[in-house]
XYZ file of N, CA and C in Angstrom:
780
model
N 65.056 -27.751 -75.369
C 63.830 -28.242 -75.749
C 63.947 -29.767 -75.282
N 64.911 -30.472 -75.454
C 64.823 -31.883 -74.893
C 64.840 -31.881 -73.362
N 65.422 -30.932 -72.746
C 65.420 -30.865 -71.270
C 63.911 -30.664 -70.846
N 63.149 -29.810 -71.514
C 61.748 -29.439 -71.064
C 60.721 -30.528 -71.225
N 61.136 -31.458 -72.360
C 60.320 -32.576 -72.625
C 60.648 -33.538 -71.588
N 61.954 -33.771 -71.204
C 62.262 -34.786 -69.948
C 61.649 -34.338 -68.890
N 61.813 -33.174 -68.478
C 61.180 -32.598 -67.317
C 59.610 -32.772 -67.101
N 58.937 -32.529 -68.387
C 57.736 -32.921 -68.220
C 57.426 -34.245 -68.115
N 58.144 -35.245 -68.833
C 57.741 -36.680 -68.410
C 57.906 -37.156 -67.058
N 59.176 -36.408 -66.431
C 59.575 -36.911 -64.937
C 58.328 -36.338 -64.025
N 57.695 -35.242 -64.551
C 56.916 -34.541 -63.697
C 55.516 -35.578 -63.740
N 55.036 -35.914 -64.863
C 53.983 -36.839 -65.363
C 54.155 -38.237 -64.426
N 55.523 -38.837 -64.519
C 55.767 -39.963 -63.874
C 55.555 -39.838 -62.375
N 56.211 -38.703 -61.748
C 55.985 -38.452 -60.318
C 54.523 -38.424 -59.932
N 53.868 -37.856 -60.605
C 52.427 -37.552 -60.536
C 51.794 -38.734 -60.382
N 51.947 -39.675 -61.425
C 51.347 -41.013 -61.431
C 51.725 -41.960 -60.098
N 52.913 -41.728 -59.604
C 53.622 -42.423 -58.660
C 52.677 -42.112 -57.286
N 52.654 -40.650 -57.361
C 52.089 -40.107 -56.047
C 50.625 -40.587 -56.206
N 49.924 -40.558 -57.234
C 48.291 -41.067 -57.295
C 48.365 -42.488 -56.799
N 49.476 -43.436 -57.471
C 49.304 -44.767 -57.244
C 49.704 -45.237 -55.594
N 50.379 -44.253 -54.986
C 50.742 -44.474 -53.587
C 49.512 -44.089 -52.746
N 49.030 -43.073 -53.142
C 47.580 -42.474 -52.667
C 46.700 -43.577 -52.636
N 46.402 -44.320 -53.566
C 45.631 -45.342 -53.805
C 45.882 -46.641 -52.773
N 47.185 -46.839 -53.001
C 47.714 -48.025 -52.240
C 47.230 -47.807 -50.718
N 47.926 -46.565 -50.283
C 47.719 -46.035 -48.898
C 46.051 -46.097 -48.348
N 45.199 -45.670 -49.304
C 43.840 -45.649 -49.226
C 43.236 -46.985 -48.933
N 43.443 -47.961 -50.011
C 42.952 -49.195 -49.655
C 43.455 -50.147 -48.788
N 44.619 -49.586 -48.380
C 45.378 -50.164 -47.324
C 44.795 -49.962 -45.814
N 44.321 -48.763 -45.846
C 43.777 -48.068 -44.644
C 42.316 -48.830 -44.438
N 41.456 -49.003 -45.848
C 40.123 -49.540 -45.807
C 40.434 -51.087 -45.109
N 41.294 -51.680 -45.675
C 41.347 -53.119 -45.185
C 41.841 -53.111 -43.905
N 42.535 -52.318 -43.431
C 43.196 -52.313 -41.907
C 41.719 -52.192 -41.078
N 41.077 -51.007 -41.420
C 39.741 -50.749 -40.751
C 38.624 -51.990 -40.903
N 38.677 -52.454 -41.799
C 37.639 -53.651 -42.163
C 38.145 -54.777 -41.319
N 39.527 -55.110 -41.326
C 40.103 -56.046 -40.446
C 39.652 -55.852 -38.949
N 40.001 -54.693 -38.526
C 39.789 -54.276 -37.237
C 38.412 -54.452 -36.625
N 37.500 -54.006 -37.643
C 36.134 -53.802 -37.203
C 35.605 -55.323 -37.144
N 36.323 -56.166 -38.175
C 35.512 -57.765 -38.085
C 35.880 -58.236 -36.985
N 37.125 -57.932 -36.265
C 37.408 -58.573 -34.916
C 36.748 -57.895 -33.853
N 35.891 -57.078 -33.932
C 35.138 -56.339 -32.988
C 34.038 -57.327 -32.543
N 33.513 -57.247 -31.325
C 32.562 -58.031 -30.768
C 31.373 -57.182 -30.632
N 30.042 -57.729 -31.082
C 28.746 -57.168 -30.866
C 28.508 -56.770 -29.403
N 28.101 -55.821 -29.086
C 27.846 -55.509 -27.641
C 26.484 -55.197 -27.282
N 25.698 -54.822 -28.361
C 24.470 -54.408 -28.042
C 23.569 -54.498 -29.555
N 22.299 -54.569 -29.589
C 21.327 -54.506 -30.626
C 20.434 -53.491 -30.807
N 20.333 -52.389 -31.344
C 19.445 -51.439 -31.328
C 18.433 -51.722 -32.408
N 17.078 -51.612 -31.935
C 15.975 -51.738 -33.048
C 15.004 -50.350 -33.179
N 14.965 -50.010 -34.224
C 14.159 -48.908 -34.637
C 12.970 -49.314 -35.342
N 11.777 -49.119 -35.032
C 10.578 -49.351 -35.767
C 9.810 -48.090 -36.311
N 9.536 -47.882 -37.606
C 9.051 -46.734 -37.888
C 7.452 -46.766 -37.670
N 6.859 -45.977 -36.815
C 5.454 -46.175 -36.614
C 4.869 -44.879 -36.761
N 5.419 -44.092 -37.837
C 4.808 -42.704 -38.159
C 3.299 -42.860 -38.442
N 2.970 -44.006 -39.127
C 1.464 -44.123 -39.445
C 0.763 -44.964 -38.610
N 1.333 -44.872 -37.340
C 0.360 -45.469 -36.046
C 0.049 -46.782 -36.412
N 0.685 -47.749 -37.168
C 0.600 -49.102 -37.068
C 1.706 -49.659 -36.234
N 0.887 -50.780 -35.350
C 1.774 -51.392 -34.340
C 1.714 -52.998 -34.332
N 1.733 -53.436 -35.751
C 1.772 -54.910 -35.857
C 2.942 -55.703 -35.312
N 4.041 -54.857 -35.070
C 5.295 -55.622 -34.609
C 6.015 -54.662 -33.538
N 6.634 -55.303 -32.564
C 7.259 -54.260 -31.716
C 8.910 -54.937 -31.463
N 9.584 -54.376 -30.839
C 11.140 -54.595 -30.772
C 11.324 -56.117 -30.252
N 10.679 -56.782 -29.465
C 10.573 -58.296 -29.215
C 10.519 -59.143 -30.414
N 9.473 -58.645 -31.313
C 9.391 -59.500 -32.446
C 10.629 -59.348 -33.213
N 11.100 -58.253 -33.439
C 12.252 -58.056 -34.254
C 13.504 -58.834 -33.789
N 13.471 -58.631 -32.499
C 14.778 -59.703 -31.777
C 14.466 -61.092 -31.947
N 13.289 -61.416 -31.775
C 13.030 -62.900 -31.896
C 13.402 -63.292 -33.501
N 13.083 -62.421 -34.352
C 13.431 -62.862 -35.771
C 14.943 -62.917 -36.015
N 15.576 -61.833 -35.530
C 17.117 -61.613 -35.811
C 18.065 -62.567 -35.074
N 17.314 -63.084 -33.908
C 18.283 -64.375 -33.222
C 17.752 -65.598 -33.408
N 16.632 -65.723 -34.268
C 16.106 -67.145 -34.442
C 15.380 -67.549 -33.262
N 14.664 -66.732 -32.566
C 13.892 -66.973 -31.257
C 14.732 -67.395 -30.021
N 15.959 -66.654 -30.281
C 17.175 -66.609 -29.139
C 18.111 -67.728 -29.343
N 18.045 -68.570 -30.481
C 19.104 -69.710 -30.602
C 20.377 -69.079 -31.244
N 20.431 -67.879 -31.966
C 21.391 -67.532 -32.405
C 21.707 -65.897 -31.688
N 22.504 -66.016 -30.580
C 22.592 -64.866 -29.949
C 23.680 -64.244 -30.747
N 23.352 -62.763 -30.784
C 24.314 -61.983 -31.556
C 25.238 -60.973 -30.638
N 24.781 -60.770 -29.346
C 25.719 -59.907 -28.483
C 26.677 -61.051 -28.057
N 28.015 -60.390 -28.070
C 29.016 -61.544 -27.778
C 29.795 -62.001 -28.974
N 29.055 -62.051 -29.992
C 29.734 -62.500 -31.379
C 30.589 -61.466 -32.052
N 31.546 -61.890 -32.649
C 32.363 -61.172 -33.445
C 31.729 -60.810 -34.865
N 32.062 -59.603 -35.140
C 31.476 -59.076 -36.504
C 31.703 -59.928 -37.789
N 32.716 -60.601 -37.873
C 33.106 -61.321 -38.951
C 32.124 -62.605 -39.033
N 31.608 -62.904 -37.874
C 30.528 -64.085 -37.969
C 29.211 -63.826 -37.920
N 28.992 -62.380 -38.098
C 27.477 -61.960 -38.387
C 27.337 -61.492 -39.790
N 26.243 -62.104 -40.412
C 26.133 -61.750 -42.043
C 24.968 -60.862 -41.853
N 25.230 -59.449 -42.132
C 24.188 -58.654 -42.221
C 22.870 -59.003 -43.134
N 23.439 -59.194 -44.309
C 22.258 -59.541 -45.419
C 21.550 -60.941 -44.939
N 22.031 -61.935 -44.391
C 21.162 -62.861 -43.885
C 20.257 -62.301 -42.747
N 20.630 -61.646 -41.943
C 19.768 -61.143 -40.815
C 18.637 -60.341 -41.499
N 18.847 -59.663 -42.553
C 17.869 -58.648 -43.215
C 16.954 -59.631 -43.733
N 17.050 -60.673 -44.647
C 16.522 -61.716 -45.061
C 15.434 -62.213 -43.949
N 15.980 -62.684 -42.676
C 15.262 -63.399 -41.702
C 14.255 -62.513 -41.208
N 14.445 -61.034 -41.064
C 13.612 -60.199 -40.680
C 12.474 -59.996 -41.573
N 12.904 -60.104 -42.926
C 11.708 -59.690 -43.800
C 10.792 -60.948 -44.078
N 10.895 -61.991 -43.229
C 9.884 -63.294 -43.355
C 8.637 -62.760 -42.867
N 8.734 -61.816 -41.812
C 7.406 -61.362 -41.180
C 6.734 -60.499 -42.442
N 5.627 -60.854 -42.660
C 4.915 -60.308 -43.689
C 4.386 -58.568 -43.396
N 4.528 -58.281 -42.248
C 4.069 -56.975 -41.774
C 5.341 -56.027 -41.799
N 6.524 -56.533 -42.178
C 7.660 -55.661 -42.447
C 7.942 -55.528 -43.969
N 7.989 -54.387 -44.475
C 8.102 -53.873 -45.706
C 9.767 -53.889 -46.257
N 10.356 -53.408 -45.204
C 11.781 -53.145 -45.562
C 12.639 -53.072 -44.153
N 13.832 -53.497 -44.055
C 14.861 -53.306 -43.091
C 16.371 -53.260 -43.582
N 16.909 -52.631 -42.651
C 18.404 -52.471 -42.997
C 19.050 -52.718 -41.506
N 20.138 -53.587 -41.508
C 20.958 -53.853 -40.529
C 22.382 -53.494 -40.819
N 22.947 -52.620 -39.981
C 24.254 -52.007 -39.945
C 25.057 -52.221 -38.616
N 26.185 -51.852 -38.782
C 27.157 -51.866 -37.427
C 27.968 -50.844 -37.599
N 28.447 -50.442 -36.220
C 29.275 -49.264 -36.037
C 30.731 -49.749 -35.460
N 31.544 -48.714 -35.157
C 32.855 -48.895 -34.545
C 32.791 -49.259 -33.033
N 31.435 -49.035 -32.465
C 31.386 -49.135 -31.082
C 30.949 -50.436 -30.838
N 30.708 -51.325 -31.715
C 30.179 -52.800 -31.574
C 28.712 -53.000 -31.487
N 27.907 -52.043 -31.997
C 26.464 -51.994 -31.715
C 25.994 -52.323 -33.291
N 24.989 -53.179 -33.258
C 24.137 -53.535 -34.347
C 22.903 -52.460 -34.319
N 22.576 -51.995 -35.486
C 21.484 -50.967 -35.605
C 20.550 -51.894 -36.691
N 19.089 -52.013 -36.065
C 18.073 -52.667 -36.953
C 17.066 -51.498 -37.339
N 16.873 -51.360 -38.495
C 15.999 -50.148 -38.875
C 14.517 -50.849 -39.752
N 13.725 -50.692 -39.147
C 12.465 -51.386 -39.822
C 11.482 -50.553 -40.191
N 10.814 -50.911 -41.348
C 9.772 -50.250 -41.884
C 8.476 -51.073 -42.111
N 7.293 -50.774 -41.547
C 6.239 -51.598 -41.540
C 5.419 -51.473 -42.803
N 4.738 -52.486 -43.286
C 3.489 -52.284 -44.201
C 2.420 -51.486 -43.676
N 1.748 -51.089 -44.535
C 0.309 -50.167 -44.118
C -0.790 -50.718 -44.711
N -1.678 -51.150 -44.214
C -2.967 -51.738 -44.643
C -4.017 -50.557 -45.082
N -4.652 -50.876 -46.066
C -5.746 -49.788 -46.380
C -7.110 -50.294 -46.402
N -7.302 -51.822 -46.215
C -8.410 -52.222 -46.329
C -8.509 -53.779 -45.744
N -9.529 -54.056 -45.179
C -9.506 -55.496 -44.649
C -10.716 -56.244 -45.390
N -10.531 -57.405 -45.735
C -11.208 -58.228 -46.345
C -11.929 -59.367 -45.426
N -13.255 -59.340 -45.340
C -13.957 -60.202 -44.710
C -14.259 -61.396 -45.319
N -14.219 -62.515 -45.083
C -14.788 -63.701 -45.390
C -15.534 -64.624 -44.763
N -16.455 -65.247 -45.252
C -17.466 -66.038 -44.365
C -16.752 -67.412 -43.965
N -15.971 -67.989 -44.713
C -15.532 -69.128 -44.351
C -14.029 -69.419 -44.289
N -13.406 -68.355 -43.872
C -12.020 -68.317 -43.974
C -11.550 -66.963 -42.987
N -10.225 -66.956 -42.656
C -9.863 -65.909 -41.950
C -9.719 -64.491 -42.699
N -9.922 -63.389 -41.894
C -9.860 -62.086 -42.675
C -8.519 -61.742 -42.964
N -8.328 -60.762 -43.808
C -6.935 -60.397 -44.303
C -6.841 -58.878 -44.600
N -5.800 -58.378 -44.510
C -5.643 -56.999 -44.899
C -5.044 -56.913 -46.255
N -5.254 -55.767 -47.077
C -4.672 -55.449 -48.346
C -3.747 -54.013 -48.006
N -2.675 -54.346 -48.296
C -1.681 -53.126 -48.042
C -1.597 -51.967 -49.190
N -0.950 -50.806 -48.831
C -1.021 -49.847 -49.713
C -0.139 -50.137 -51.030
N 0.477 -51.258 -50.982
C 1.272 -51.843 -52.030
C 0.588 -52.925 -52.933
N -0.759 -53.333 -52.313
C -1.510 -54.422 -53.106
C -1.121 -55.778 -52.378
N -0.222 -55.798 -51.349
C 0.067 -57.097 -50.860
C -1.196 -57.501 -49.718
N -1.403 -58.889 -49.850
C -2.324 -59.568 -48.860
C -1.678 -59.678 -47.594
N -2.074 -59.276 -46.585
C -1.361 -59.474 -44.974
C -2.294 -60.183 -44.168
N -2.055 -61.099 -43.302
C -2.710 -61.604 -42.150
C -3.244 -60.559 -41.211
N -4.225 -60.989 -40.319
C -4.406 -60.353 -39.193
C -3.515 -60.353 -38.222
N -3.507 -59.588 -37.189
C -2.555 -59.543 -36.051
C -3.368 -59.497 -34.560
N -2.841 -60.363 -33.781
C -3.329 -60.508 -32.432
C -3.056 -59.221 -31.770
N -2.140 -58.509 -32.073
C -1.738 -57.233 -31.413
C -2.381 -56.038 -31.808
N -2.919 -55.822 -32.937
C -3.211 -54.619 -33.333
C -4.159 -54.693 -34.439
N -5.104 -53.816 -34.424
C -6.410 -53.756 -35.586
C -6.206 -52.466 -36.126
N -6.034 -52.364 -37.468
C -5.986 -51.207 -38.283
C -7.429 -50.930 -38.492
N -7.743 -49.533 -38.311
C -9.134 -48.995 -38.637
C -9.043 -48.588 -40.180
N -9.558 -49.512 -40.934
C -9.688 -49.451 -42.473
C -10.956 -49.740 -43.231
N -11.117 -49.407 -44.206
C -12.394 -49.788 -44.826
C -12.386 -51.097 -45.001
N -13.856 -51.676 -44.802
C -14.195 -53.102 -44.583
C -14.441 -53.522 -46.065
N -14.106 -54.620 -46.415
C -14.445 -55.220 -47.911
C -14.974 -56.541 -47.714
N -16.320 -56.817 -48.256
C -17.181 -57.961 -48.200
C -17.332 -58.236 -49.833
N -17.321 -59.455 -50.230
C -17.520 -59.858 -51.697
C -18.106 -61.166 -51.539
N -18.828 -61.382 -53.004
C -19.260 -62.681 -53.127
C -18.210 -63.739 -53.542
N -16.967 -63.171 -53.907
C -15.867 -64.026 -54.031
C -14.544 -63.555 -53.357
N -14.906 -63.366 -51.941
C -13.776 -62.793 -51.275
C -12.579 -63.804 -51.102
N -12.767 -65.063 -51.287
C -11.637 -65.868 -51.294
C -10.759 -65.612 -52.530
N -11.128 -65.096 -53.457
C -10.266 -64.892 -54.589
C -9.463 -63.690 -54.211
N -9.943 -62.607 -53.513
C -8.908 -61.441 -53.204
C -7.881 -61.874 -52.278
N -8.403 -63.114 -51.543
C -7.074 -63.390 -50.431
C -6.281 -64.336 -51.015
N -6.731 -65.194 -51.931
C -5.819 -66.383 -52.542
C -4.761 -65.775 -53.649
N -5.335 -64.905 -54.215
C -4.799 -64.583 -55.666
C -3.995 -63.143 -55.433
N -2.917 -62.962 -56.311
C -2.416 -61.470 -56.146
C -3.264 -60.425 -56.842
N -3.657 -59.390 -56.020
C -4.621 -58.543 -56.249
C -4.365 -57.928 -57.724
N -2.819 -57.614 -57.994
C -2.467 -56.916 -58.963
C -2.124 -57.664 -60.228
N -2.582 -59.017 -60.332
C -2.360 -59.786 -61.383
C -3.579 -59.867 -62.462
N -4.697 -59.177 -62.119
C -5.754 -59.192 -63.020
C -6.186 -57.768 -63.113
N -6.825 -57.389 -64.229
C -7.342 -56.045 -64.580
C -8.190 -55.773 -63.442
N -9.280 -56.646 -63.254
C -10.271 -56.301 -62.181
C -9.718 -56.162 -60.693
N -8.531 -56.826 -60.313
C -7.961 -56.394 -59.196
C -7.360 -55.328 -59.255
N -6.620 -54.962 -60.229
C -5.809 -53.518 -60.414
C -6.907 -52.387 -60.290
N -8.062 -52.604 -60.709
C -9.198 -51.940 -60.668
C -9.627 -51.410 -59.302
N -9.829 -52.521 -58.598
C -10.287 -52.476 -57.335
C -9.157 -51.878 -56.476
N -7.835 -52.119 -56.519
C -6.918 -51.595 -55.866
C -6.781 -50.167 -55.985
N -6.979 -49.515 -57.252
C -7.105 -48.339 -57.547
C -8.179 -47.472 -56.857
N -9.323 -48.265 -56.733
C -10.399 -47.647 -55.935
C -10.031 -47.554 -54.639
N -9.135 -48.465 -53.864
C -8.989 -48.390 -52.499
C -7.995 -47.111 -52.445
N -7.014 -47.227 -53.430
C -5.877 -46.105 -53.080
C -6.554 -44.844 -53.274
N -7.657 -44.367 -54.232
C -8.463 -43.237 -54.235
C -8.999 -42.798 -52.923
N -9.743 -43.839 -52.314
C -10.268 -43.411 -51.206
C -9.406 -43.127 -50.014
N -8.184 -44.052 -49.911
C -7.170 -43.916 -48.993
C -6.250 -42.558 -49.060
N -6.366 -42.129 -50.258
C -5.433 -40.577 -50.404
C -6.376 -39.545 -50.114
N -7.714 -39.661 -49.813
C -8.581 -38.560 -49.525
C -8.967 -38.697 -48.020
N -8.581 -37.502 -47.265
C -9.211 -37.517 -46.062
C -10.549 -37.596 -45.903
N -11.340 -36.948 -46.795
C -12.871 -36.981 -46.503
C -13.383 -38.283 -46.872
N -13.079 -38.801 -48.236
C -13.501 -40.221 -48.364
C -13.100 -41.324 -47.503
N -11.946 -41.217 -46.974
C -11.364 -42.230 -46.052
C -12.275 -42.107 -44.769
N -12.539 -40.974 -44.260
C -13.563 -40.857 -43.300
C -15.016 -41.315 -43.482
N -15.322 -40.984 -44.726
C -16.879 -41.281 -44.974
C -17.318 -42.652 -45.282
N -16.444 -43.410 -46.083
C -16.722 -44.621 -46.562
C -16.292 -45.706 -45.638
N -17.306 -46.475 -45.429
C -16.948 -47.223 -44.174
C -16.721 -48.723 -44.750
N -17.646 -49.216 -45.615
C -17.622 -50.475 -46.196
C -17.727 -50.434 -47.636
N -17.302 -51.750 -48.426
C -17.345 -51.635 -49.599
C -17.708 -53.177 -49.970
N -18.778 -53.445 -50.872
C -19.276 -54.862 -51.046
C -19.206 -54.811 -52.450
N -18.647 -56.039 -53.056
C -18.233 -56.329 -54.469
C -19.157 -57.787 -54.811
N -19.985 -57.447 -55.628
C -20.934 -58.407 -56.373
C -20.171 -59.294 -57.306
N -20.659 -60.518 -57.487
C -19.968 -61.573 -58.451
C -19.940 -60.702 -59.769
N -20.733 -59.923 -60.328
C -20.466 -59.350 -61.583
C -19.437 -58.158 -61.778
N -18.705 -58.018 -60.534
C -17.821 -56.845 -60.398
C -18.480 -55.588 -60.142
N -19.673 -55.279 -59.975
C -20.308 -54.076 -59.430
C -19.951 -53.914 -58.014
N -20.045 -52.769 -57.321
C -19.578 -52.300 -56.192
C -20.661 -51.351 -55.481
N -21.028 -51.837 -54.131
C -21.695 -50.912 -53.384
C -20.978 -50.361 -52.280
N -21.190 -49.138 -52.052
C -20.399 -48.336 -50.946
C -21.485 -48.147 -49.808
N -20.917 -48.257 -48.533
C -21.716 -47.657 -47.193
C -21.150 -46.762 -46.617
N -21.797 -45.686 -46.507
C -21.160 -44.709 -45.757
C -20.988 -44.631 -44.229
N -20.159 -43.859 -43.593
C -20.254 -43.903 -42.138
C -21.604 -42.923 -41.732
N -21.716 -41.801 -42.447
C -22.773 -40.954 -42.098
C -24.010 -40.993 -43.148
N -25.055 -41.315 -42.820
C -26.222 -41.370 -43.797
C -26.470 -42.843 -43.941
N -27.886 -43.265 -44.303
C -28.114 -44.768 -44.625
C -28.313 -44.935 -46.001
N -27.637 -44.224 -46.985
C -27.727 -44.482 -48.414
C -27.031 -45.776 -48.621
N -27.474 -46.494 -49.545
C -26.326 -47.442 -50.136
C -25.981 -46.844 -51.793
N -24.725 -46.748 -51.821
C -24.264 -45.883 -53.076
C -23.881 -46.973 -54.047
N -24.511 -47.109 -55.113
C -24.223 -47.964 -56.148
C -23.164 -47.438 -57.234
N -22.066 -47.844 -57.044
C -20.772 -47.583 -57.633
C -20.641 -47.749 -59.103
N -21.061 -49.130 -59.151
C -21.060 -49.506 -60.594
C -19.668 -50.465 -60.488
N -18.799 -50.631 -61.574
C -17.626 -51.272 -61.675
C -16.519 -50.159 -61.523
N -15.553 -50.692 -60.923
C -14.223 -49.836 -60.531
C -13.672 -49.295 -61.420
N -14.295 -48.575 -62.201
C -13.756 -47.838 -63.249
C -14.327 -46.076 -63.219
N -13.839 -45.351 -63.915
C -13.996 -43.915 -63.927
C -14.285 -43.429 -62.515
N -13.304 -43.726 -61.774
C -13.277 -43.530 -60.216
C -13.529 -42.094 -59.863
N -12.525 -41.393 -60.367
C -12.698 -39.830 -59.941
C -13.833 -39.087 -60.295
N -14.316 -39.500 -61.593
C -15.417 -38.920 -62.055
C -16.764 -39.230 -61.166
N -16.774 -40.671 -60.508
C -18.035 -40.766 -60.034
C -17.861 -40.220 -58.556
N -16.652 -40.294 -57.973
C -16.471 -39.545 -56.729
C -16.957 -38.080 -56.667
N -16.599 -37.384 -57.951
C -16.954 -36.014 -58.028
C -18.615 -36.002 -57.984
N -19.125 -36.999 -58.539
C -20.723 -36.867 -58.713
C -21.267 -37.107 -57.355
N -20.578 -37.968 -56.432
C -21.003 -38.215 -55.134
C -20.807 -37.052 -54.105
N -19.655 -36.208 -54.636
C -19.352 -34.929 -53.827
C -20.619 -33.919 -54.044
N -21.053 -34.019 -55.168
C -22.167 -33.126 -55.627
C -23.368 -33.381 -54.886
N -23.476 -34.800 -54.699
C -24.742 -35.195 -53.759
C -24.644 -34.717 -52.252
N -23.306 -34.823 -51.759
C -23.159 -34.470 -50.540
C -23.156 -32.887 -50.047
N -22.797 -32.164 -51.292
C -22.853 -30.747 -51.040
C -23.989 -30.086 -51.371
N -24.651 -30.608 -52.416
C -26.028 -29.855 -53.009
C -27.191 -30.483 -52.717
N -27.229 -31.546 -52.388
C -28.497 -32.456 -52.374
C -28.841 -32.616 -50.730
N -27.642 -33.151 -50.150
C -27.904 -33.531 -48.779
C -28.406 -32.503 -47.804
N -27.766 -31.143 -48.118
C -28.188 -30.047 -47.156
C -29.697 -29.534 -47.478
N -30.206 -29.942 -48.537
C -31.625 -29.420 -48.789
C -32.391 -30.534 -48.460
N -32.126 -31.897 -48.916
C -33.070 -32.872 -48.582
C -32.915 -33.866 -47.316
N -31.717 -33.473 -46.596
C -31.357 -34.183 -45.493
C -30.773 -35.534 -45.711
N -29.825 -35.926 -44.557
C -29.029 -37.208 -44.765
C -29.831 -38.580 -45.065
N -30.958 -38.534 -44.373
C -31.761 -39.669 -44.512
C -32.973 -39.761 -45.397
N -32.843 -38.804 -46.453
C -34.015 -38.586 -47.320
C -34.052 -39.920 -48.462
N -32.812 -40.102 -48.716
C -32.621 -41.292 -49.754
C -31.937 -42.554 -49.275
N -32.338 -43.650 -49.792
C -31.898 -44.958 -49.346
C -30.822 -45.660 -50.478
N -31.174 -44.993 -51.399
C -30.116 -45.346 -52.778
C -29.739 -44.313 -53.538
N -28.448 -44.429 -53.741
C -27.791 -43.415 -54.610
C -26.823 -44.033 -55.624
N -27.227 -43.723 -57.126
C -26.477 -44.655 -57.963
C -25.544 -43.722 -58.802
N -24.329 -44.089 -58.898
C -23.360 -43.324 -59.824
C -22.934 -44.002 -61.032
N -23.521 -45.157 -61.138
C -23.254 -46.113 -62.149
C -23.539 -45.480 -63.582
N -24.433 -44.508 -63.809
C -24.437 -44.104 -65.131
C -23.805 -42.664 -65.388
N -23.240 -42.435 -66.581
C -22.626 -41.276 -66.992
C -23.520 -40.060 -66.869
N -22.682 -38.982 -66.098
C -23.652 -37.794 -66.191
C -24.872 -37.629 -65.509
N -25.089 -38.889 -64.697
C -26.308 -38.749 -63.844
C -26.117 -39.231 -62.397
N -27.078 -38.570 -61.554
C -26.778 -39.139 -60.217
C -28.330 -39.544 -60.013
N -28.512 -40.764 -59.490
C -30.140 -41.125 -59.232
C -30.272 -41.497 -58.006
N -31.101 -40.779 -57.344
C -31.449 -40.723 -55.914
C -32.882 -41.235 -55.605
N -33.047 -42.278 -54.940
C -34.421 -42.625 -54.661
C -34.446 -43.127 -52.932
């Protein structure tokens, strides 16, 4: 009996020793690989920009300028140990059109830079200031000299408030953003609604691509219900009366469509 117990503990001990040695070898190999990789020299920088949404606000030259501090911090020829990947990512993200980026390195000595752009869904027009975009995440973005996004136009009595303040900080701003998201999420409404005007009292006018109607939307509430009513107008009234029969369509009142 004692022999069996002794053999059992010897077996357990041997197993623990094997596990310990396995961990030592494993972490030793990791350390060796990291040390070897740190001594490698960067031979190339590969930039990949996600343009699946047909936004071309930035290009490879822009990213390389950011990552090299306009050429003053050359990466090619630099040892990996002297390249801080997180610092490079922070530097790239200073461009407002860049939503996210990831910088990685491989064993061949090449740095890979993967960039994802922000996507605008509306353009704010100001009378006394520069225009700006609103992104699909609610951020305010500047215009670009390189690319103009085809998005819904916003004019407002207080357009500067939309540009200067965080849109998602107020309830009214959140409602406006939800309205923009709703239009953007629908292929039909995205193609049909060309412009939005916001009055000082918070009521909204919509201007369509087709037809001469001014659509009185009311405040940015009950969004889906109002667009369902507008769809009834386009499907049931327009085919009978024609596109230009009415100059005003009001959706502001519950369970009513007023056409004049």
